[in-house]
Amino acid sequence: MNIGLWLERCGRSHPEAPAVGYGDDLVLRYGELAQRAARRAGALRERYAIVPGARVAIIAKNCPSYVETMYAVWLAGAAVVPVNAKLHPSEFSYILEHAGAGLAFVSADLADQVPVYGDLKLVVLDSPEFDRMLAAEPIAAVPRDAGDLAWLFYTSGTTGRPKGAYLSHRNLAAASYAYLAEVDQVAPGDVLFHAAPMSHGSGLYLMAHVMRLGVNVIPASHGFEPDEVLRAADRWKRLSLFAAPTMVRRLVGAANGADVSGFRTIIYGGGPMYVADLIEAFRVFGPRLAQIYGQGETPMTITTLSRSEIAASDHPLWMERLGSVGRPFGFMEVAVHDQDDRPLAPGQEGEIVCRGPTVMTGYWNDPAASQDTLRGGRLHTGDVGVFDQHGYLTLKDRTKDLIISGGSNIYPREVEEVLQTHPDVHEVSVVGQPDAEWGEVVVACVVRSPGTAVAENALDAYCLERIARFKRPKRYVFIDSLPKNNYGKVLKRELREMLSASDLANQEGVKS
Ligand code: AMP
């Protein structure tokens, strides 16, 4: 089954239904979108010799042409390689070469940053050449097997080189069904607002919205501007968006007191949402929040915390559940394993592993990493978690971020949760630093709220009142901002490097 069929069918059955918006305007209806994608697919085949199975990259910020380009690639039987537009040119070339892409669609602002090598062809989105593709004869969706490659998803790479998760048509279809069955229902005309990158989470929700005749709306800013999202909800109504927790925080700051009735659902995930922030978001947005926990290797689908669970403020376990990532998606088998890969009981912490129809086939051109990550037929997520008696999963940290101090395991997230509630703390990230006596010590890297000057002893007293003594940071480092990757995830590795570099400088008597 070719995932592009959903568009082909909607184009026939509901040609007049709104399909793509840009800013405040409706720019394409389903008939037009399907027709344009089919013509571009014809051009891919005729002009660019794209054969079924070929990889076609898209390097662009979110834009309306993104939607039809993805579908054109699928209709032609090829696979998309959406690349985060904020990456470094050397990362563009790494991904293009690694994927063996024969063609890349690039937005005009990035055209001079994408290196051309070998037979790679570049087409600038919305250029005269791009427009000429529409003169080609339209083609019908090329039949694909469910296991054929549809999306080569390059992981965000908080460590090492990005890896390409092989996502098949079946994986994408299953992820779409999971969304519609367990995260949110979509009716014709409902809006998905792409404020988060379409190369990642937001784009993965595109197909479910096409299947149900939703409207995919691209912000005029091509990205995330909190005020623009609020205006868009007012303009479009029944608007949903996928947002990383940092985006939700900023949206809450902008929305305080505003009318939020134009929002349908804010789906958050991709990183830890601190309970204090979630409660604040609930206060502002009401029962419009849903959480997903997933990773590129099983897109958006390991567990979900539903809208009704987040809204159940009178439930005795409400607070605990808000701190969890919810329960497994219906078709997923999710377990917590020990270091020897044996299943653990509820209450015991270990690595989260899972199996189900959304799990990738493997990593592209990386048999060793594929074998390791998928050992025993299960995806090893690299996340540490624990199930409670009721089947709710709580995420601790990435296995590599766990701190072992004086023989005790300390999860940075737990310490961050506490410090994050201090009014003078804008952002915080907790890491382990090697220490001769303790093995590792807990260090909190704190960004103070603007105009405040909170000191180490005040934060220490704050922690002492709230967490076990041994978990509290032994050291505080005040910095201007946290290093983050292009998806807004904190780069703990860089914090650890920063700490060891500053220690070295101190030892050598060099002032830093
Ligand atoms: P990526 O493959 O770039 O989407 O990153 C996936 C990783 O993000 C997961 O392995 C988790 O460590 C983290 N993550 C995803 N969803 C959540 C969530 N809801 N809460 C906390 N961390 C999350």
Coordinates of C-alpha atoms and ligand atoms in Angstrom, one line a residue:
M1 CA 0.0 0.0 0.0
N2 CA 1.4 3.4 -1.1
I3 CA 0.7 6.0 1.6
G4 CA 0.1 8.5 -1.3
L5 CA -3.1 6.7 -2.1
W6 CA -4.9 8.6 0.7
L7 CA -4.4 11.8 -1.1
E8 CA -5.2 10.4 -4.5
R9 CA -8.6 9.1 -3.2
C10 CA -9.5 12.4 -1.4
G11 CA -8.7 14.3 -4.5
R12 CA -11.3 12.2 -6.4
S13 CA -14.0 12.0 -3.7
H14 CA -13.8 15.5 -2.3
P15 CA -12.1 17.8 -4.8
E16 CA -13.6 20.9 -3.3
A17 CA -12.6 20.2 0.4
P18 CA -9.9 22.7 1.7
A19 CA -6.5 21.0 1.9
V20 CA -3.6 23.4 2.4
G21 CA -3.5 26.8 4.0
Y22 CA -0.7 29.4 4.2
G23 CA -0.9 32.2 6.8
D24 CA -4.6 33.3 6.8
D25 CA -5.3 32.0 3.3
L26 CA -6.6 28.8 1.9
V27 CA -4.2 27.9 -1.0
L28 CA -5.2 24.5 -2.2
R29 CA -8.3 22.2 -2.2
Y30 CA -8.0 18.4 -2.3
G31 CA -8.6 18.2 -6.0
E32 CA -5.9 20.7 -6.8
L33 CA -3.4 19.2 -4.3
A34 CA -3.9 15.7 -5.7
Q35 CA -3.6 16.9 -9.3
R36 CA -0.4 18.9 -8.6
A37 CA 1.2 16.1 -6.7
A38 CA 0.4 13.6 -9.5
R39 CA 1.9 16.0 -12.1
R40 CA 5.0 16.5 -10.0
A41 CA 5.2 12.7 -9.7
G42 CA 5.1 12.4 -13.4
A43 CA 7.9 15.0 -13.7
L44 CA 10.0 13.1 -11.1
R45 CA 9.8 10.1 -13.3
E46 CA 10.2 11.7 -16.7
R47 CA 12.6 14.5 -16.0
Y48 CA 14.6 13.4 -13.0
A49 CA 14.6 9.7 -13.6
I50 CA 13.3 9.0 -10.1
V51 CA 12.5 5.3 -10.0
P52 CA 10.5 3.5 -7.3
G53 CA 12.7 3.1 -4.2
A54 CA 14.8 6.2 -4.9
R55 CA 15.4 8.6 -2.1
V56 CA 14.4 12.3 -2.6
A57 CA 15.5 14.8 0.0
I58 CA 13.6 17.9 1.1
I59 CA 15.6 20.6 2.8
A60 CA 13.3 23.5 3.6
K61 CA 11.6 25.3 6.4
N62 CA 7.9 24.5 6.5
C63 CA 6.1 25.8 3.4
P64 CA 3.1 24.9 1.4
S65 CA 5.2 23.3 -1.4
Y66 CA 6.5 20.8 1.3
V67 CA 3.1 19.1 1.3
E68 CA 2.8 18.5 -2.4
T69 CA 6.4 17.6 -2.8
M70 CA 6.1 14.8 -0.2
Y71 CA 3.1 13.4 -1.9
A72 CA 4.7 13.7 -5.3
V73 CA 7.6 11.6 -4.1
W74 CA 5.3 9.0 -2.7
L75 CA 3.0 8.8 -5.7
A76 CA 6.2 8.2 -7.8
G77 CA 7.0 5.2 -5.6
A78 CA 10.0 6.9 -4.1
A79 CA 10.9 7.7 -0.5
V80 CA 11.2 11.2 1.2
V81 CA 14.2 12.2 3.2
P82 CA 13.0 15.3 5.1
V83 CA 16.0 17.1 6.5
N84 CA 15.9 19.6 9.3
A85 CA 16.5 23.0 7.7
K86 CA 18.5 24.3 10.7
L87 CA 21.3 21.8 10.3
H88 CA 24.9 22.8 9.3
P89 CA 25.8 22.5 5.6
S90 CA 28.2 19.7 6.5
E91 CA 25.3 17.8 8.1
F92 CA 23.2 18.3 4.9
S93 CA 25.9 16.7 2.9
Y94 CA 26.4 13.9 5.3
I95 CA 22.7 13.0 5.2
L96 CA 22.4 13.4 1.4
E97 CA 25.3 11.2 0.8
H98 CA 24.4 8.6 3.5
A99 CA 20.8 8.4 2.1
G100 CA 22.1 8.1 -1.5
A101 CA 19.7 10.8 -2.5
G102 CA 19.6 11.4 -6.2
L103 CA 17.5 14.6 -6.0
A104 CA 17.0 17.2 -3.3
F105 CA 14.3 19.9 -3.2
V106 CA 15.7 22.9 -1.4
S107 CA 14.1 26.2 -0.4
A108 CA 15.7 29.3 -2.0
D109 CA 17.2 30.6 1.3
L110 CA 19.2 27.4 1.7
A111 CA 20.1 26.7 -1.9
D112 CA 23.7 27.9 -1.6
Q113 CA 24.3 25.9 1.6
V114 CA 23.5 22.5 0.1
P115 CA 26.6 21.0 -1.5
V116 CA 26.2 19.4 -4.9
Y117 CA 28.2 16.2 -5.4
G118 CA 28.2 13.4 -7.9
D119 CA 24.9 13.0 -9.7
L120 CA 22.9 14.8 -7.1
K121 CA 20.4 17.2 -8.7
L122 CA 18.9 20.2 -6.8
V123 CA 15.6 21.8 -7.5
V124 CA 14.8 25.0 -5.7
L125 CA 11.3 25.0 -4.3
D126 CA 8.9 27.6 -6.0
S127 CA 11.5 28.4 -8.7
P128 CA 10.6 28.5 -12.4
E129 CA 12.0 24.9 -12.7
F130 CA 9.8 23.7 -9.8
D131 CA 6.8 25.3 -11.5
R132 CA 7.6 23.6 -14.8
M133 CA 7.1 20.3 -13.2
L134 CA 3.4 21.0 -13.3
A135 CA 3.4 20.7 -17.0
A136 CA 4.1 17.0 -16.8
E137 CA 1.4 14.3 -17.3
P138 CA 0.0 13.2 -14.0
I139 CA 0.6 9.6 -12.9
A140 CA -1.3 7.3 -10.7
A141 CA 0.3 6.2 -7.4
V142 CA 2.9 3.5 -8.1
P143 CA 2.0 0.4 -6.2
R144 CA 4.2 -0.2 -3.2
D145 CA 4.5 -3.1 -0.7
A146 CA 3.7 -2.1 2.8
G147 CA 7.3 -2.8 3.9
D148 CA 8.9 -0.6 1.2
L149 CA 10.7 2.5 2.3
A150 CA 8.5 5.7 2.5
W151 CA 10.4 8.0 4.9
L152 CA 14.1 7.9 5.8
F153 CA 14.0 9.7 9.1
Y154 CA 17.3 11.1 10.3
T155 CA 17.4 11.1 14.1
S156 CA 18.2 14.4 15.8
G157 CA 21.6 13.1 16.9
T158 CA 22.1 14.4 20.4
T159 CA 25.1 12.0 20.3
G160 CA 27.2 11.2 17.3
R161 CA 26.1 11.2 13.7
P162 CA 22.4 11.1 12.8
K163 CA 21.1 7.7 11.8
G164 CA 18.5 7.1 9.2
A165 CA 15.5 5.2 10.6
Y166 CA 13.9 3.2 7.8
L167 CA 10.1 3.9 8.0
S168 CA 7.9 1.9 5.6
H169 CA 4.5 2.7 4.2
R170 CA 3.1 0.3 6.8
N171 CA 4.9 2.2 9.6
L172 CA 3.4 5.6 8.5
A173 CA -0.1 4.1 8.0
A174 CA 0.0 2.5 11.5
A175 CA 1.3 5.8 13.1
S176 CA -1.6 7.6 11.4
Y177 CA -4.2 5.1 12.7
A178 CA -2.7 5.4 16.1
Y179 CA -3.1 9.1 16.0
L180 CA -6.7 9.0 14.9
A181 CA -7.7 6.3 17.3
E182 CA -5.9 7.3 20.4
V183 CA -4.6 10.9 20.2
D184 CA -7.2 12.9 18.4
Q185 CA -10.1 12.5 16.0
V186 CA -10.0 14.6 12.9
A187 CA -13.1 15.7 11.0
P188 CA -13.1 17.3 7.5
G189 CA -12.0 20.9 7.8
D190 CA -10.1 20.4 11.1
V191 CA -6.7 22.2 11.0
L192 CA -3.2 20.9 11.7
F193 CA -1.0 24.0 12.1
H194 CA 2.6 23.2 11.3
A195 CA 4.5 25.4 13.7
A196 CA 7.0 22.6 14.5
P197 CA 9.3 21.3 11.8
M198 CA 7.6 19.2 9.1
S199 CA 10.8 17.2 8.8
H200 CA 10.0 15.8 12.2
G201 CA 6.9 15.4 14.5
S202 CA 4.6 17.8 12.7
G203 CA 5.1 16.3 9.3
L204 CA 4.4 12.8 10.7
Y205 CA 0.9 14.0 11.5
L206 CA 0.3 15.2 7.9
M207 CA -0.9 11.8 6.6
A208 CA -3.6 11.3 9.2
H209 CA -5.0 14.8 8.4
V210 CA -5.0 14.1 4.7
M211 CA -6.8 10.8 5.2
R212 CA -9.6 12.6 7.1
L213 CA -9.7 15.6 4.9
G214 CA -8.2 17.9 7.4
V215 CA -6.5 21.2 6.4
N216 CA -2.7 21.4 6.7
V217 CA -1.9 25.0 7.5
I218 CA 1.6 26.4 7.2
P219 CA 2.4 29.5 9.3
A220 CA 3.4 32.6 7.3
S221 CA 6.5 32.7 9.6
H222 CA 7.4 29.2 8.4
G223 CA 8.0 28.3 12.1
F224 CA 6.9 28.9 15.6
E225 CA 5.8 32.4 16.7
P226 CA 3.5 32.1 19.8
D227 CA 1.4 35.2 18.8
E228 CA 1.0 33.9 15.3
V229 CA -0.3 30.6 16.6
L230 CA -2.9 32.4 18.8
R231 CA -4.0 34.5 15.9
A232 CA -4.2 31.4 13.6
A233 CA -6.4 29.5 16.1
D234 CA -8.8 32.5 16.0
R235 CA -8.7 32.6 12.2
W236 CA -9.0 28.9 11.4
K237 CA -10.8 27.5 14.5
R238 CA -10.6 23.8 15.5
L239 CA -6.8 24.1 15.2
S240 CA -4.4 21.4 16.5
L241 CA -0.6 21.5 16.6
F242 CA 2.3 19.4 17.6
A243 CA 4.5 21.2 20.0
A244 CA 7.7 20.4 21.9
P245 CA 7.4 21.2 25.6
T246 CA 9.4 24.5 25.3
M247 CA 7.0 25.6 22.6
V248 CA 4.0 24.9 25.0
R249 CA 5.7 27.0 27.6
R250 CA 6.1 29.9 25.3
L251 CA 2.5 29.5 24.1
V252 CA 1.2 29.5 27.6
G253 CA 3.2 32.8 28.3
A254 CA 1.6 34.4 25.3
A255 CA -1.9 33.1 25.8
N256 CA -2.5 34.0 29.4
G257 CA -5.9 35.6 29.5
A258 CA -6.5 35.3 25.7
D259 CA -9.4 33.5 24.1
V260 CA -8.2 29.9 23.4
S261 CA -11.5 28.5 22.1
G262 CA -10.1 28.2 18.5
F263 CA -7.7 25.5 19.7
R264 CA -8.8 21.8 19.4
T265 CA -5.7 20.0 20.7
I266 CA -2.1 20.7 21.6
I267 CA -0.1 17.5 21.3
Y268 CA 3.1 17.8 23.2
G269 CA 6.1 15.4 23.3
G270 CA 9.6 14.9 22.1
G271 CA 11.1 15.9 25.4
P272 CA 10.2 16.1 29.1
M273 CA 7.3 18.3 30.1
Y274 CA 7.7 19.3 33.7
V275 CA 4.6 18.9 35.8
A276 CA 4.5 22.5 37.0
D277 CA 4.5 23.6 33.3
L278 CA 1.8 21.1 32.4
I279 CA -0.5 22.3 35.2
E280 CA 0.0 25.9 34.1
A281 CA -0.7 24.9 30.4
F282 CA -3.9 23.1 31.6
R283 CA -4.9 26.2 33.5
V284 CA -4.6 28.3 30.4
F285 CA -5.8 25.8 27.7
G286 CA -8.2 23.6 29.6
P287 CA -8.9 20.1 28.3
R288 CA -7.0 20.6 25.1
L289 CA -3.7 18.9 25.8
A290 CA -2.5 15.4 24.9
Q291 CA 0.9 13.9 25.2
I292 CA 2.8 11.4 23.0
Y293 CA 6.0 9.6 23.7
G294 CA 7.8 8.2 20.7
Q295 CA 11.1 8.5 18.8
G296 CA 12.1 8.6 15.1
E297 CA 12.6 4.8 15.3
T298 CA 8.8 4.4 16.1
P299 CA 7.3 7.7 15.1
M300 CA 5.2 9.3 17.7
T301 CA 3.9 6.0 19.0
I302 CA 5.1 4.3 22.2
T303 CA 2.7 5.7 24.8
T304 CA 0.2 8.4 25.0
L305 CA -1.4 10.4 27.9
S306 CA -4.9 11.3 26.6
R307 CA -6.7 14.6 26.8
S308 CA -9.2 13.2 29.3
E309 CA -6.4 11.9 31.6
I310 CA -4.7 15.3 31.6
A311 CA -8.0 16.9 32.4
A312 CA -8.9 14.6 35.2
S313 CA -7.8 17.0 38.0
D314 CA -10.1 15.4 40.6
H315 CA -8.5 12.0 40.2
P316 CA -6.4 11.0 43.2
L317 CA -3.4 10.0 41.0
W318 CA -3.7 13.1 38.8
M319 CA -0.3 14.6 39.7
E320 CA 1.5 11.3 39.3
R321 CA -0.1 10.7 35.9
L322 CA 0.8 14.2 34.7
G323 CA 4.4 13.3 35.4
S324 CA 4.1 10.1 33.3
V325 CA 4.1 9.6 29.6
G326 CA 0.8 7.7 29.8
R327 CA 0.0 4.2 28.6
P328 CA 1.1 2.2 25.6
F329 CA -0.7 2.7 22.3
G330 CA -3.1 -0.2 21.7
F331 CA -1.0 -2.1 19.2
M332 CA 2.4 -1.6 21.0
E333 CA 4.0 -4.0 23.3
V334 CA 6.0 -1.9 25.7
A335 CA 8.2 -3.3 28.5
V336 CA 11.0 -2.3 30.8
H337 CA 14.1 -4.4 30.6
D338 CA 17.2 -4.9 32.9
Q339 CA 20.8 -4.7 31.7
D340 CA 20.6 -8.4 30.6
D341 CA 17.5 -7.6 28.5
R342 CA 15.1 -9.4 30.9
P343 CA 11.7 -8.0 31.6
L344 CA 11.2 -6.1 34.9
A345 CA 8.1 -5.9 37.1
P346 CA 6.2 -2.7 37.6
G347 CA 8.0 -0.4 40.0
Q348 CA 11.4 -1.4 38.7
E349 CA 13.4 0.9 36.5
G350 CA 15.2 -0.1 33.3
E351 CA 15.4 0.5 29.6
I352 CA 12.1 0.9 27.7
V353 CA 11.8 -1.6 24.9
C354 CA 8.9 -2.0 22.5
R355 CA 7.6 -3.9 19.5
G356 CA 4.7 -3.1 17.1
P357 CA 3.7 -2.0 13.6
T358 CA 5.3 1.4 13.8
V359 CA 8.8 0.2 14.7
M360 CA 11.3 0.9 12.0
T361 CA 12.8 -1.9 9.8
G362 CA 16.3 -0.8 10.9
Y363 CA 18.8 2.0 10.3
W364 CA 19.7 2.7 6.7
N365 CA 23.0 1.3 5.8
D366 CA 24.0 0.6 9.3
P367 CA 23.6 -3.2 10.1
A368 CA 25.6 -3.0 13.3
A369 CA 23.5 -0.3 14.9
S370 CA 20.3 -1.9 13.6
Q371 CA 21.1 -5.2 15.1
D372 CA 22.0 -3.7 18.4
T373 CA 19.0 -1.4 18.6
L374 CA 16.5 -4.1 17.5
R375 CA 18.1 -7.0 19.4
G376 CA 15.6 -9.8 20.3
G377 CA 13.1 -8.3 17.8
R378 CA 12.5 -5.3 20.1
L379 CA 13.3 -1.6 19.7
H380 CA 15.7 -0.6 22.5
T381 CA 14.8 3.1 23.1
G382 CA 17.8 4.1 25.2
D383 CA 15.3 5.7 27.6
V384 CA 15.0 4.7 31.2
G385 CA 11.5 4.2 32.5
V386 CA 9.3 2.6 35.1
F387 CA 5.7 1.3 34.9
D388 CA 3.4 1.8 37.9
Q389 CA 0.8 -0.8 39.0
H390 CA -1.8 0.8 36.8
G391 CA 0.2 0.5 33.6
Y392 CA 1.4 4.1 33.4
L393 CA 4.9 4.6 32.2
T394 CA 7.2 7.3 33.7
L395 CA 10.3 8.3 31.8
K396 CA 13.4 8.9 33.8
D397 CA 16.2 9.8 31.5
R398 CA 18.2 8.6 28.6
T399 CA 20.3 5.7 29.9
K400 CA 23.5 7.7 29.3
D401 CA 22.3 10.7 31.3
L402 CA 21.7 8.7 34.5
I403 CA 24.0 9.9 37.3
I404 CA 25.6 7.4 39.6
S405 CA 26.8 9.2 42.7
G406 CA 28.2 7.3 45.7
G407 CA 26.6 4.2 44.3
S408 CA 23.1 5.6 44.1
N409 CA 21.2 6.2 40.9
I410 CA 20.0 9.8 40.4
Y411 CA 17.8 10.8 37.6
P412 CA 18.5 14.3 36.5
R413 CA 14.9 14.8 35.5
E414 CA 13.7 14.4 39.1
V415 CA 16.1 17.2 40.3
E416 CA 15.2 19.4 37.3
E417 CA 11.5 19.0 38.1
V418 CA 12.1 20.5 41.6
L419 CA 14.4 23.4 40.5
Q420 CA 12.1 24.2 37.6
T421 CA 9.4 25.2 40.1
H422 CA 11.6 27.9 41.7
P423 CA 10.3 31.3 40.4
D424 CA 13.8 32.6 39.8
V425 CA 14.8 29.6 37.6
H426 CA 14.1 30.1 34.0
E427 CA 15.6 26.9 32.7
V428 CA 17.7 24.2 34.3
S429 CA 19.5 21.1 33.2
V430 CA 21.2 18.6 35.5
V431 CA 24.2 16.5 34.6
G432 CA 26.8 14.3 36.3
Q433 CA 30.4 15.4 36.6
P434 CA 33.2 12.9 37.3
D435 CA 34.4 13.1 40.8
A436 CA 37.2 11.2 42.6
E437 CA 35.3 10.6 45.8
W438 CA 31.8 10.0 44.6
G439 CA 32.3 8.7 41.1
E440 CA 30.0 11.4 39.8
V441 CA 28.5 14.5 41.4
V442 CA 25.2 16.2 40.6
V443 CA 25.7 19.6 38.9
A444 CA 22.8 21.9 38.1
C445 CA 23.2 24.3 35.1
V446 CA 20.8 27.1 35.7
V447 CA 19.5 29.9 33.6
R448 CA 18.1 32.5 35.9
S449 CA 14.8 34.3 35.2
P450 CA 15.4 37.7 33.7
G451 CA 16.2 40.3 36.4
T452 CA 16.7 37.9 39.2
A453 CA 19.9 36.9 41.0
V454 CA 19.1 33.8 42.9
A455 CA 22.2 32.3 44.6
E456 CA 23.5 28.8 45.2
N457 CA 22.5 28.6 48.9
A458 CA 18.9 29.6 48.2
L459 CA 18.6 26.9 45.6
D460 CA 20.2 24.4 47.9
A461 CA 17.8 25.2 50.6
Y462 CA 14.9 24.8 48.2
C463 CA 16.1 21.4 47.1
L464 CA 16.6 20.3 50.7
E465 CA 13.0 20.9 51.4
R466 CA 11.9 18.8 48.5
I467 CA 14.2 15.9 47.6
A468 CA 16.5 13.5 49.3
R469 CA 19.8 15.0 50.4
F470 CA 21.9 12.8 48.2
K471 CA 20.1 13.9 45.1
R472 CA 20.6 17.6 45.5
P473 CA 23.2 19.3 43.3
K474 CA 26.6 19.6 44.8
R475 CA 27.3 22.4 42.5
Y476 CA 25.5 25.1 40.6
V477 CA 26.7 26.7 37.4
F478 CA 24.8 29.8 36.2
I479 CA 24.8 30.3 32.5
D480 CA 23.0 32.5 30.0
S481 CA 21.3 29.8 28.0
L482 CA 21.3 26.0 27.7
P483 CA 22.9 24.5 24.6
K484 CA 20.1 22.9 22.5
N485 CA 20.0 21.0 19.2
N486 CA 17.8 22.1 16.3
Y487 CA 14.7 20.6 17.8
G488 CA 15.1 22.4 21.1
K489 CA 16.5 19.3 23.0
V490 CA 19.1 20.2 25.6
L491 CA 22.5 18.9 24.7
K492 CA 23.7 17.4 28.0
R493 CA 26.9 16.2 26.3
E494 CA 27.9 19.8 25.6
L495 CA 27.1 20.8 29.2
R496 CA 29.4 18.0 30.5
E497 CA 32.1 19.1 28.1
M498 CA 31.7 22.7 29.2
L499 CA 32.1 21.6 32.9
S500 CA 35.2 19.5 32.3
A501 CA 36.8 22.3 30.1
S502 CA 36.1 24.9 32.8
D503 CA 37.6 22.6 35.5
L504 CA 40.7 22.0 33.4
A505 CA 41.1 25.8 32.9
N506 CA 40.7 26.3 36.7
Q507 CA 43.3 23.6 37.4
E508 CA 45.8 25.3 35.1
G509 CA 45.1 28.6 36.7
V510 CA 43.7 30.0 33.6
K511 CA 40.9 32.5 34.1
S512 CA 37.9 31.5 31.9
Ligands
AMP1 P1 13.5 11.9 18.4 O1 13.9 10.6 17.8 O2 14.4 13.0 18.0 O3 12.1 12.2 18.3 O4 13.8 11.8 20.0 C1 13.2 10.8 20.8 C2 13.5 11.0 22.2 O5 12.9 12.1 22.8 C3 12.9 9.8 23.1 O6 13.8 8.7 23.0 C4 12.9 10.4 24.4 O7 14.1 10.5 25.1 C5 12.5 11.9 24.1 N1 11.0 12.0 24.2 C6 10.1 11.8 23.3 N2 8.8 12.0 23.7 C7 9.0 12.3 25.0 C8 8.0 12.6 26.1 N3 6.7 12.7 25.9 N4 8.5 12.9 27.3 C9 9.9 12.9 27.5 N5 10.8 12.6 26.6 C10 10.3 12.3 25.3

